[in-house]
Tab-separated table of C-alpha atoms in Angstrom:
chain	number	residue	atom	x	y	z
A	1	UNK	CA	-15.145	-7.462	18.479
A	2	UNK	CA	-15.351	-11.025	18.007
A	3	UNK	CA	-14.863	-13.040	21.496
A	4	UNK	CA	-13.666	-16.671	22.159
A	5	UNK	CA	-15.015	-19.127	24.491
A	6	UNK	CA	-12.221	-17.993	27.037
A	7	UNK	CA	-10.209	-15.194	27.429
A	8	UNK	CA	-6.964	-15.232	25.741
A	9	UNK	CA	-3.823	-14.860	28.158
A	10	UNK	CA	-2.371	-11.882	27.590
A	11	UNK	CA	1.104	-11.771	26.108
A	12	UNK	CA	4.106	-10.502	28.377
A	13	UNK	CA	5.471	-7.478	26.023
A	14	UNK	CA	5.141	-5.912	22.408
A	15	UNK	CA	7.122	-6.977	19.879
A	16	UNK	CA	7.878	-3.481	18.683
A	17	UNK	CA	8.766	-1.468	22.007
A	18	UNK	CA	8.830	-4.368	24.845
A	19	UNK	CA	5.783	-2.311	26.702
A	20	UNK	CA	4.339	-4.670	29.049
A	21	UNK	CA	0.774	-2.970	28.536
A	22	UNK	CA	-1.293	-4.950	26.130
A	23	UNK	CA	-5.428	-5.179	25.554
A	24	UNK	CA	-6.995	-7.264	23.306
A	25	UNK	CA	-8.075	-5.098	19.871
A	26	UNK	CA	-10.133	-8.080	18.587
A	27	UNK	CA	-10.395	-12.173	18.436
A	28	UNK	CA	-10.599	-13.225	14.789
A	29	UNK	CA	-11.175	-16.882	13.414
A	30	UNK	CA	-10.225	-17.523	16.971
A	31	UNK	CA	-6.613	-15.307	16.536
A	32	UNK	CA	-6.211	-12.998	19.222
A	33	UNK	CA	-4.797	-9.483	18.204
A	34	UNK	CA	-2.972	-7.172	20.674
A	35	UNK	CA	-2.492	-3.851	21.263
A	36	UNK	CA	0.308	-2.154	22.430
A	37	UNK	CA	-1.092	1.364	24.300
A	38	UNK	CA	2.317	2.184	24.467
A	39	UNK	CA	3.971	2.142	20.515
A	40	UNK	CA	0.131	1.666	19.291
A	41	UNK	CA	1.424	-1.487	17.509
A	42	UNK	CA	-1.166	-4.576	16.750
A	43	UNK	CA	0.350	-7.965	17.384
A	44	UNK	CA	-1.044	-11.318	16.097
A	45	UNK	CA	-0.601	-13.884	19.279
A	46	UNK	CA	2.313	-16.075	18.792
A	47	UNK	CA	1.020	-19.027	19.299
A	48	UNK	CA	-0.567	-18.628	16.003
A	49	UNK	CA	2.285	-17.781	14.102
A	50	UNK	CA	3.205	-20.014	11.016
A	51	UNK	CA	6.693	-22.143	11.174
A	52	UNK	CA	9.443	-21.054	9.085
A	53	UNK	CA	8.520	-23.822	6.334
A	54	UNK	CA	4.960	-22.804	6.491
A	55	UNK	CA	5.976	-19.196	6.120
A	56	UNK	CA	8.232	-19.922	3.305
A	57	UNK	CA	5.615	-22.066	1.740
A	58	UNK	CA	3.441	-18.643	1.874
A	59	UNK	CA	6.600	-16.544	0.138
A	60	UNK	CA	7.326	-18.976	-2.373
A	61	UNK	CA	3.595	-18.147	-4.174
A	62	UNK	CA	4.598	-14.293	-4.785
A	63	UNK	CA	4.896	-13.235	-8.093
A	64	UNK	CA	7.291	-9.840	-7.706
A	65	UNK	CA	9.101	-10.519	-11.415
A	66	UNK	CA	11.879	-8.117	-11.682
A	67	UNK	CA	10.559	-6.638	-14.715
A	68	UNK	CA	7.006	-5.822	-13.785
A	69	UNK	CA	6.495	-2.272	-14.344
A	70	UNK	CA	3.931	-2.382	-12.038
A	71	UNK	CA	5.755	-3.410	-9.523
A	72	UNK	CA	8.523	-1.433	-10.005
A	73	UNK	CA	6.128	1.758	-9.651
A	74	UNK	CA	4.830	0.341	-6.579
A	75	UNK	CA	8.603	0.497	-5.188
A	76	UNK	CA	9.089	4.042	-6.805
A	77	UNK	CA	7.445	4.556	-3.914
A	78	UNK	CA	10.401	3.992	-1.329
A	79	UNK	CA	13.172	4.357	-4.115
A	80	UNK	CA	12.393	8.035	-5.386
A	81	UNK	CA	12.687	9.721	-1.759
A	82	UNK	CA	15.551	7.551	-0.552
A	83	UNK	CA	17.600	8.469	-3.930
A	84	UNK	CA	17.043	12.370	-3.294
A	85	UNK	CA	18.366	12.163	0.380
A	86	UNK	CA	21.320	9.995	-1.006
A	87	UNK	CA	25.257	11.412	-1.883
A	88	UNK	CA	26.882	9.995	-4.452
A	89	UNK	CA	28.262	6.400	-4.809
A	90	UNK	CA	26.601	4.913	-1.574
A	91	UNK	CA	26.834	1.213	-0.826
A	92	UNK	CA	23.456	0.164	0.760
A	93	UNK	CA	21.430	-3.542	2.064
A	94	UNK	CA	18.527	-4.936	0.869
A	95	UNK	CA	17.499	-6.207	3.866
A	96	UNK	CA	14.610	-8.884	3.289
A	97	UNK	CA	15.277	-8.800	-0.195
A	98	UNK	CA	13.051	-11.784	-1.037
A	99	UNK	CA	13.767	-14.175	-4.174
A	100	UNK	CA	13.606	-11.741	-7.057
A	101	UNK	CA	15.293	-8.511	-5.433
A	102	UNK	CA	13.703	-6.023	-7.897
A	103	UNK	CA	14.403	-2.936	-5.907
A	104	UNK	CA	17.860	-3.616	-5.207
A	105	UNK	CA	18.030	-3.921	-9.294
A	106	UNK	CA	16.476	-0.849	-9.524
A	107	UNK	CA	18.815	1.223	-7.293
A	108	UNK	CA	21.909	-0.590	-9.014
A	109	UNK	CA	20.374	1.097	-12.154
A	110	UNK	CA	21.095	4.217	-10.049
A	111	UNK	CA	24.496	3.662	-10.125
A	112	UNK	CA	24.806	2.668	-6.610
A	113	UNK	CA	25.887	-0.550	-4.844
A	114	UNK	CA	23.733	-2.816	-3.057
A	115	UNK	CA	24.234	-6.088	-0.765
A	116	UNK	CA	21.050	-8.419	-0.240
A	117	UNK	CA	20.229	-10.646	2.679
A	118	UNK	CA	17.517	-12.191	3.670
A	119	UNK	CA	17.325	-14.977	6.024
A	120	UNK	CA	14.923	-17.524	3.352
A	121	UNK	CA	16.055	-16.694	-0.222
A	122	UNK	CA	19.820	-14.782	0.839
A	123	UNK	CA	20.768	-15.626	3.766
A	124	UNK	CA	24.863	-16.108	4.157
A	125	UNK	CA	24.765	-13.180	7.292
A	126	UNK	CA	28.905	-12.494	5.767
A	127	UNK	CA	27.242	-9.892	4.700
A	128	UNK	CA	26.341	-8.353	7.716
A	129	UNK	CA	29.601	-7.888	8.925
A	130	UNK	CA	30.303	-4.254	7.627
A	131	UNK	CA	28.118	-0.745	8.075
A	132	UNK	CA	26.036	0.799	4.815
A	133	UNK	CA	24.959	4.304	3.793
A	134	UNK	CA	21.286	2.788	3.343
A	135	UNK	CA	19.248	0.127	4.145
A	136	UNK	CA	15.955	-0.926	2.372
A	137	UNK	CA	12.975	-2.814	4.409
A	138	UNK	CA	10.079	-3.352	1.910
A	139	UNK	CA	7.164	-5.246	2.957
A	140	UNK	CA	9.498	-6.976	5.788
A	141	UNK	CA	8.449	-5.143	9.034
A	142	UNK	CA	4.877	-6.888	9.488
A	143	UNK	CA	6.506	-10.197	9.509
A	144	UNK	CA	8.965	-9.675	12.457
A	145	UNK	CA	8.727	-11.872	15.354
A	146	UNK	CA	10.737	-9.681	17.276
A	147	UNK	CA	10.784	-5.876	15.706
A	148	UNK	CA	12.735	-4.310	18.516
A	149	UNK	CA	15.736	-6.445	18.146
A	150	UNK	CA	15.547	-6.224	14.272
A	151	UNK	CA	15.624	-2.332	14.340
A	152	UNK	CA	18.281	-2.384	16.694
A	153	UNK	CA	20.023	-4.790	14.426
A	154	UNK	CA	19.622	-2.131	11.464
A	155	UNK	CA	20.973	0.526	13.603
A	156	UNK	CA	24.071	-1.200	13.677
A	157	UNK	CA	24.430	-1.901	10.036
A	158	UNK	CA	23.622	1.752	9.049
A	159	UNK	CA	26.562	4.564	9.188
A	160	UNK	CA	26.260	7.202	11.083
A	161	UNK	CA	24.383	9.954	8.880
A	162	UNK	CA	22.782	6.925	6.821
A	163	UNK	CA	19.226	5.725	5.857
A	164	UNK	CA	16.873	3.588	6.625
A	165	UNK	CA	13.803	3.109	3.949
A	166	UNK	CA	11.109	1.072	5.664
A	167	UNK	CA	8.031	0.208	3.824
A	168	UNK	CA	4.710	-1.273	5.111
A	169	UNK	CA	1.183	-0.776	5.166
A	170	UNK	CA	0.453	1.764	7.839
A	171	UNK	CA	-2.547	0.203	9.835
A	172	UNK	CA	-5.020	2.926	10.716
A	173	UNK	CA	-8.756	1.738	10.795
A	174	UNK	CA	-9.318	-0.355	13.662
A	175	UNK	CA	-13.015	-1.255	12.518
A	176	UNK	CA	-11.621	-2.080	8.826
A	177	UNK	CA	-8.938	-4.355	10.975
A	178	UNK	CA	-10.948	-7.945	10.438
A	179	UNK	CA	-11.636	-7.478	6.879
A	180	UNK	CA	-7.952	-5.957	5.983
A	181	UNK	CA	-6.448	-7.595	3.456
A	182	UNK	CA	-3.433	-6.759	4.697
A	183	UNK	CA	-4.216	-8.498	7.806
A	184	UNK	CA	-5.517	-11.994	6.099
A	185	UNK	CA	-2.208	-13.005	4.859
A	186	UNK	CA	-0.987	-15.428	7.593
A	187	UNK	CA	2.594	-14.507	7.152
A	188	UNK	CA	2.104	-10.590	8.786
A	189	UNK	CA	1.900	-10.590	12.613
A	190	UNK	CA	2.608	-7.460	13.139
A	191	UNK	CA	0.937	-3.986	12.411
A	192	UNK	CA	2.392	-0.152	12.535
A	193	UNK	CA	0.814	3.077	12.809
A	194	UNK	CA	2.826	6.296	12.128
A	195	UNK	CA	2.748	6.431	15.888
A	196	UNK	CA	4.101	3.426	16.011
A	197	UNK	CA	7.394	4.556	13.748
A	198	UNK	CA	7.555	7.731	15.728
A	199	UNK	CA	8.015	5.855	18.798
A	200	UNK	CA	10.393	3.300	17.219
A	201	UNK	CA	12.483	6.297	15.590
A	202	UNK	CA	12.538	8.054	19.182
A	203	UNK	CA	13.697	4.684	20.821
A	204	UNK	CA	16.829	4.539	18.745
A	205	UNK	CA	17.465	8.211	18.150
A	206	UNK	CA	16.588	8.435	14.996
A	207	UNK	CA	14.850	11.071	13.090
A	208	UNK	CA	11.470	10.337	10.836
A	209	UNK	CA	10.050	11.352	7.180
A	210	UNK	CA	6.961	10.114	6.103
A	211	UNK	CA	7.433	11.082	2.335
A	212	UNK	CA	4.704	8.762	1.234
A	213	UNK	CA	2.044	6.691	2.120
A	214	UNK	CA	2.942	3.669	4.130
A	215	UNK	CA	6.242	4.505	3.327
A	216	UNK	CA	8.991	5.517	6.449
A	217	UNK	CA	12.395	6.995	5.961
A	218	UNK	CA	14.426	7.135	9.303
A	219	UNK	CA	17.897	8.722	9.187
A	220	UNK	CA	20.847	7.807	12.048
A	221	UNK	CA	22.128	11.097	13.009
A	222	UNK	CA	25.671	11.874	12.509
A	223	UNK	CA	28.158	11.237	15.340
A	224	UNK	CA	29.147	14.299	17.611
Protein backbone atom coordinates (compact mmCIF):
# COMPACT_ATOMS: atom_id res chain seq x y z
CA UNK A 1 0.00 0.00 0.00
CA UNK A 2 1.08 3.28 -1.00
CA UNK A 3 0.67 5.99 2.00
CA UNK A 4 0.28 9.85 1.87
CA UNK A 5 1.88 12.37 3.96
CA UNK A 6 -1.38 12.35 6.19
CA UNK A 7 -4.02 10.15 6.71
CA UNK A 8 -6.95 10.54 4.55
CA UNK A 9 -10.35 11.30 6.47
CA UNK A 10 -12.37 8.63 6.17
CA UNK A 11 -15.58 8.96 4.20
CA UNK A 12 -19.04 8.80 6.15
CA UNK A 13 -20.79 5.73 4.12
CA UNK A 14 -20.41 3.47 0.91
CA UNK A 15 -21.78 4.42 -2.04
CA UNK A 16 -23.18 0.99 -2.76
CA UNK A 17 -24.89 -0.12 0.66
CA UNK A 18 -24.61 3.22 2.95
CA UNK A 19 -22.36 0.97 5.57
CA UNK A 20 -20.70 3.39 7.70
CA UNK A 21 -17.59 0.92 8.03
CA UNK A 22 -14.85 1.93 5.69
CA UNK A 23 -10.74 1.18 5.74
CA UNK A 24 -8.48 2.42 3.46
CA UNK A 25 -7.54 -0.54 0.63
CA UNK A 26 -4.71 1.65 -0.78
CA UNK A 27 -3.49 5.50 -1.54
CA UNK A 28 -2.62 5.76 -5.23
CA UNK A 29 -1.06 8.89 -7.07
CA UNK A 30 -2.24 10.38 -3.86
CA UNK A 31 -6.19 8.92 -4.49
CA UNK A 32 -7.43 7.31 -1.56
CA UNK A 33 -9.49 4.03 -2.21
CA UNK A 34 -12.08 2.67 0.28
CA UNK A 35 -13.38 -0.31 1.31
CA UNK A 36 -16.62 -1.13 2.29
CA UNK A 37 -16.30 -4.44 4.89
CA UNK A 38 -19.80 -4.49 4.65
CA UNK A 39 -20.93 -4.86 0.54
CA UNK A 40 -16.96 -5.44 -0.13
CA UNK A 41 -17.27 -2.48 -2.58
CA UNK A 42 -13.97 -0.20 -3.41
CA UNK A 43 -14.72 3.48 -3.57
CA UNK A 44 -12.44 6.17 -5.15
CA UNK A 45 -12.65 9.33 -2.53
CA UNK A 46 -14.90 11.94 -3.81
CA UNK A 47 -13.02 14.60 -3.59
CA UNK A 48 -11.20 13.26 -6.49
CA UNK A 49 -13.93 12.67 -8.65
CA UNK A 50 -13.94 14.42 -12.16
CA UNK A 51 -16.83 17.21 -12.89
CA UNK A 52 -19.50 16.34 -15.19
CA UNK A 53 -17.64 18.28 -18.17
CA UNK A 54 -14.46 16.59 -17.29
CA UNK A 55 -16.23 13.27 -17.23
CA UNK A 56 -17.91 13.89 -20.45
CA UNK A 57 -14.71 15.11 -21.91
CA UNK A 58 -13.42 11.40 -20.89
CA UNK A 59 -16.75 9.71 -22.73
CA UNK A 60 -16.60 11.71 -25.69
CA UNK A 61 -12.98 9.80 -26.73
CA UNK A 62 -14.77 6.19 -26.86
CA UNK A 63 -14.91 4.60 -29.96
CA UNK A 64 -18.06 1.92 -29.41
CA UNK A 65 -19.22 2.23 -33.42
CA UNK A 66 -22.42 0.45 -33.72
CA UNK A 67 -21.14 -1.82 -36.24
CA UNK A 68 -18.01 -3.16 -34.64
CA UNK A 69 -18.27 -6.78 -34.54
CA UNK A 70 -16.04 -6.76 -31.91
CA UNK A 71 -17.85 -4.92 -29.91
CA UNK A 72 -20.93 -6.33 -30.49
CA UNK A 73 -19.40 -9.82 -29.26
CA UNK A 74 -18.18 -8.14 -26.29
CA UNK A 75 -22.02 -7.25 -25.50
CA UNK A 76 -23.12 -10.85 -26.58
CA UNK A 77 -21.99 -11.14 -23.42
CA UNK A 78 -25.01 -9.49 -21.46
CA UNK A 79 -27.45 -9.80 -24.55
CA UNK A 80 -27.40 -13.73 -25.07
CA UNK A 81 -28.50 -14.59 -21.31
CA UNK A 82 -30.90 -11.68 -20.93
CA UNK A 83 -32.70 -12.79 -24.40
CA UNK A 84 -33.14 -16.52 -23.06
CA UNK A 85 -34.80 -15.35 -19.72
CA UNK A 86 -36.99 -12.92 -21.89
CA UNK A 87 -41.02 -13.63 -23.13
CA UNK A 88 -41.96 -12.43 -26.11
CA UNK A 89 -42.42 -8.76 -27.26
CA UNK A 90 -40.84 -7.06 -24.08
CA UNK A 91 -40.30 -3.32 -23.98
CA UNK A 92 -36.98 -2.71 -22.08
CA UNK A 93 -34.31 0.68 -21.09
CA UNK A 94 -31.05 1.18 -22.02
CA UNK A 95 -30.11 2.76 -19.14
CA UNK A 96 -26.63 4.62 -19.69
CA UNK A 97 -26.89 4.01 -23.17
CA UNK A 98 -23.95 6.25 -24.12
CA UNK A 99 -23.72 8.10 -27.68
CA UNK A 100 -23.79 5.17 -30.07
CA UNK A 101 -26.36 2.74 -28.23
CA UNK A 102 -25.11 -0.45 -29.98
CA UNK A 103 -26.74 -2.89 -27.66
CA UNK A 104 -30.00 -1.38 -27.63
CA UNK A 105 -29.62 -1.84 -31.69
CA UNK A 106 -28.80 -5.15 -31.17
CA UNK A 107 -31.80 -6.23 -29.03
CA UNK A 108 -34.17 -4.18 -31.48
CA UNK A 109 -32.71 -6.71 -34.03
CA UNK A 110 -34.38 -9.16 -31.59
CA UNK A 111 -37.52 -7.93 -32.29
CA UNK A 112 -38.00 -6.24 -29.07
CA UNK A 113 -38.51 -2.59 -28.04
CA UNK A 114 -36.11 -0.52 -26.32
CA UNK A 115 -36.10 3.16 -24.69
CA UNK A 116 -32.55 4.84 -24.06
CA UNK A 117 -31.58 7.36 -21.44
CA UNK A 118 -28.72 8.47 -20.30
CA UNK A 119 -28.16 11.56 -18.42
CA UNK A 120 -24.94 12.99 -21.06
CA UNK A 121 -25.81 11.74 -24.59
CA UNK A 122 -30.01 10.89 -23.84
CA UNK A 123 -31.07 12.46 -21.27
CA UNK A 124 -34.96 13.84 -21.60
CA UNK A 125 -35.91 11.62 -18.06
CA UNK A 126 -39.89 11.52 -20.09
CA UNK A 127 -38.76 8.48 -20.45
CA UNK A 128 -38.60 7.39 -17.12
CA UNK A 129 -42.00 7.85 -16.38
CA UNK A 130 -43.37 4.27 -17.17
CA UNK A 131 -42.12 0.53 -15.83
CA UNK A 132 -40.09 -2.01 -18.43
CA UNK A 133 -39.74 -5.79 -18.69
CA UNK A 134 -35.79 -5.18 -18.80
CA UNK A 135 -33.30 -2.90 -18.13
CA UNK A 136 -29.67 -2.91 -19.51
CA UNK A 137 -26.59 -1.32 -17.36
CA UNK A 138 -23.38 -1.89 -19.43
CA UNK A 139 -20.25 -0.47 -18.26
CA UNK A 140 -22.43 2.21 -16.14
CA UNK A 141 -22.22 0.86 -12.52
CA UNK A 142 -18.42 1.88 -11.80
CA UNK A 143 -19.23 5.39 -12.57
CA UNK A 144 -22.07 5.97 -9.99
CA UNK A 145 -21.67 8.58 -7.49
CA UNK A 146 -24.34 7.26 -5.58
CA UNK A 147 -25.08 3.32 -6.50
CA UNK A 148 -27.66 2.76 -3.82
CA UNK A 149 -30.02 5.36 -4.99
CA UNK A 150 -29.44 4.37 -8.70
CA UNK A 151 -30.42 0.66 -8.02
CA UNK A 152 -33.25 1.72 -6.15
CA UNK A 153 -34.11 3.95 -9.02
CA UNK A 154 -33.99 0.75 -11.42
CA UNK A 155 -36.16 -1.11 -9.12
CA UNK A 156 -38.76 1.20 -9.81
CA UNK A 157 -38.52 1.25 -13.52
CA UNK A 158 -38.47 -2.61 -13.77
CA UNK A 159 -41.98 -4.67 -13.64
CA UNK A 160 -42.52 -6.90 -11.33
CA UNK A 161 -41.09 -10.35 -12.74
CA UNK A 162 -38.60 -8.17 -14.98
CA UNK A 163 -34.78 -7.94 -15.56
CA UNK A 164 -32.10 -6.23 -14.78
CA UNK A 165 -28.71 -6.92 -16.99
CA UNK A 166 -25.84 -5.20 -15.22
CA UNK A 167 -22.45 -5.36 -16.67
CA UNK A 168 -19.05 -4.38 -15.14
CA UNK A 169 -15.76 -5.58 -14.45
CA UNK A 170 -15.96 -7.66 -11.33
CA UNK A 171 -12.94 -6.40 -9.16
CA UNK A 172 -11.28 -9.35 -7.48
CA UNK A 173 -7.41 -8.97 -7.01
CA UNK A 174 -6.71 -6.53 -4.46
CA UNK A 175 -2.80 -6.65 -5.14
CA UNK A 176 -3.52 -6.28 -9.09
CA UNK A 177 -5.84 -3.13 -7.78
CA UNK A 178 -3.00 -0.21 -8.57
CA UNK A 179 -2.03 -1.48 -11.86
CA UNK A 180 -5.84 -2.35 -13.06
CA UNK A 181 -6.61 -0.95 -16.02
CA UNK A 182 -9.86 -0.89 -15.15
CA UNK A 183 -9.07 1.22 -12.28
CA UNK A 184 -6.80 3.97 -14.30
CA UNK A 185 -9.62 5.39 -16.19
CA UNK A 186 -10.55 8.49 -14.10
CA UNK A 187 -14.17 8.27 -14.95
CA UNK A 188 -14.80 4.72 -12.65
CA UNK A 189 -15.05 5.41 -8.89
CA UNK A 190 -16.52 2.66 -7.98
CA UNK A 191 -15.63 -1.16 -7.87
CA UNK A 192 -17.94 -4.52 -7.36
CA UNK A 193 -17.20 -7.89 -6.33
CA UNK A 194 -19.80 -10.69 -6.79
CA UNK A 195 -20.20 -10.11 -3.09
CA UNK A 196 -20.82 -6.93 -3.67
CA UNK A 197 -24.00 -7.76 -6.20
CA UNK A 198 -25.12 -10.40 -3.79
CA UNK A 199 -25.49 -7.91 -1.17
CA UNK A 200 -27.01 -5.27 -3.49
CA UNK A 201 -29.54 -8.03 -4.92
CA UNK A 202 -30.41 -9.01 -1.15
CA UNK A 203 -30.94 -5.23 -0.28
CA UNK A 204 -33.69 -4.83 -2.81
CA UNK A 205 -35.09 -8.34 -2.90
CA UNK A 206 -33.93 -9.34 -5.80
CA UNK A 207 -32.64 -12.59 -6.96
CA UNK A 208 -28.94 -13.02 -8.75
CA UNK A 209 -27.38 -14.99 -11.93
CA UNK A 210 -23.98 -14.65 -12.69
CA UNK A 211 -24.22 -16.20 -16.28
CA UNK A 212 -20.92 -14.75 -17.30
CA UNK A 213 -17.97 -13.15 -16.36
CA UNK A 214 -18.37 -9.68 -15.02
CA UNK A 215 -21.66 -9.95 -16.19
CA UNK A 216 -24.91 -9.75 -13.41
CA UNK A 217 -28.49 -10.56 -14.18
CA UNK A 218 -30.87 -9.63 -11.22
CA UNK A 219 -34.58 -10.46 -11.62
CA UNK A 220 -37.55 -8.42 -9.44
CA UNK A 221 -39.66 -11.12 -8.18
CA UNK A 222 -43.21 -11.23 -9.09
CA UNK A 223 -45.79 -9.56 -6.83
CA UNK A 224 -47.72 -11.86 -4.27
Amino acid sequence: MQTSASTPNTPERCTVCHAEQLTLLDVISEVPYWRCSVCEATMMDARHWLSAAEEKAVYDLHDNKLDDPGYQRFLEKLMVPLVDRLPDEVHGLDFGCGPGPALAQMLCSEGMEVSLYDPVYQPATDVLERQFDFITCTEVAEHLHDPKATFEQLDGLLKPGGWLGVMTCFQTDDARFANWHYRRDPTHVVFYREATLARIAQAMGWTLEIPAKDVALFQKPQKA
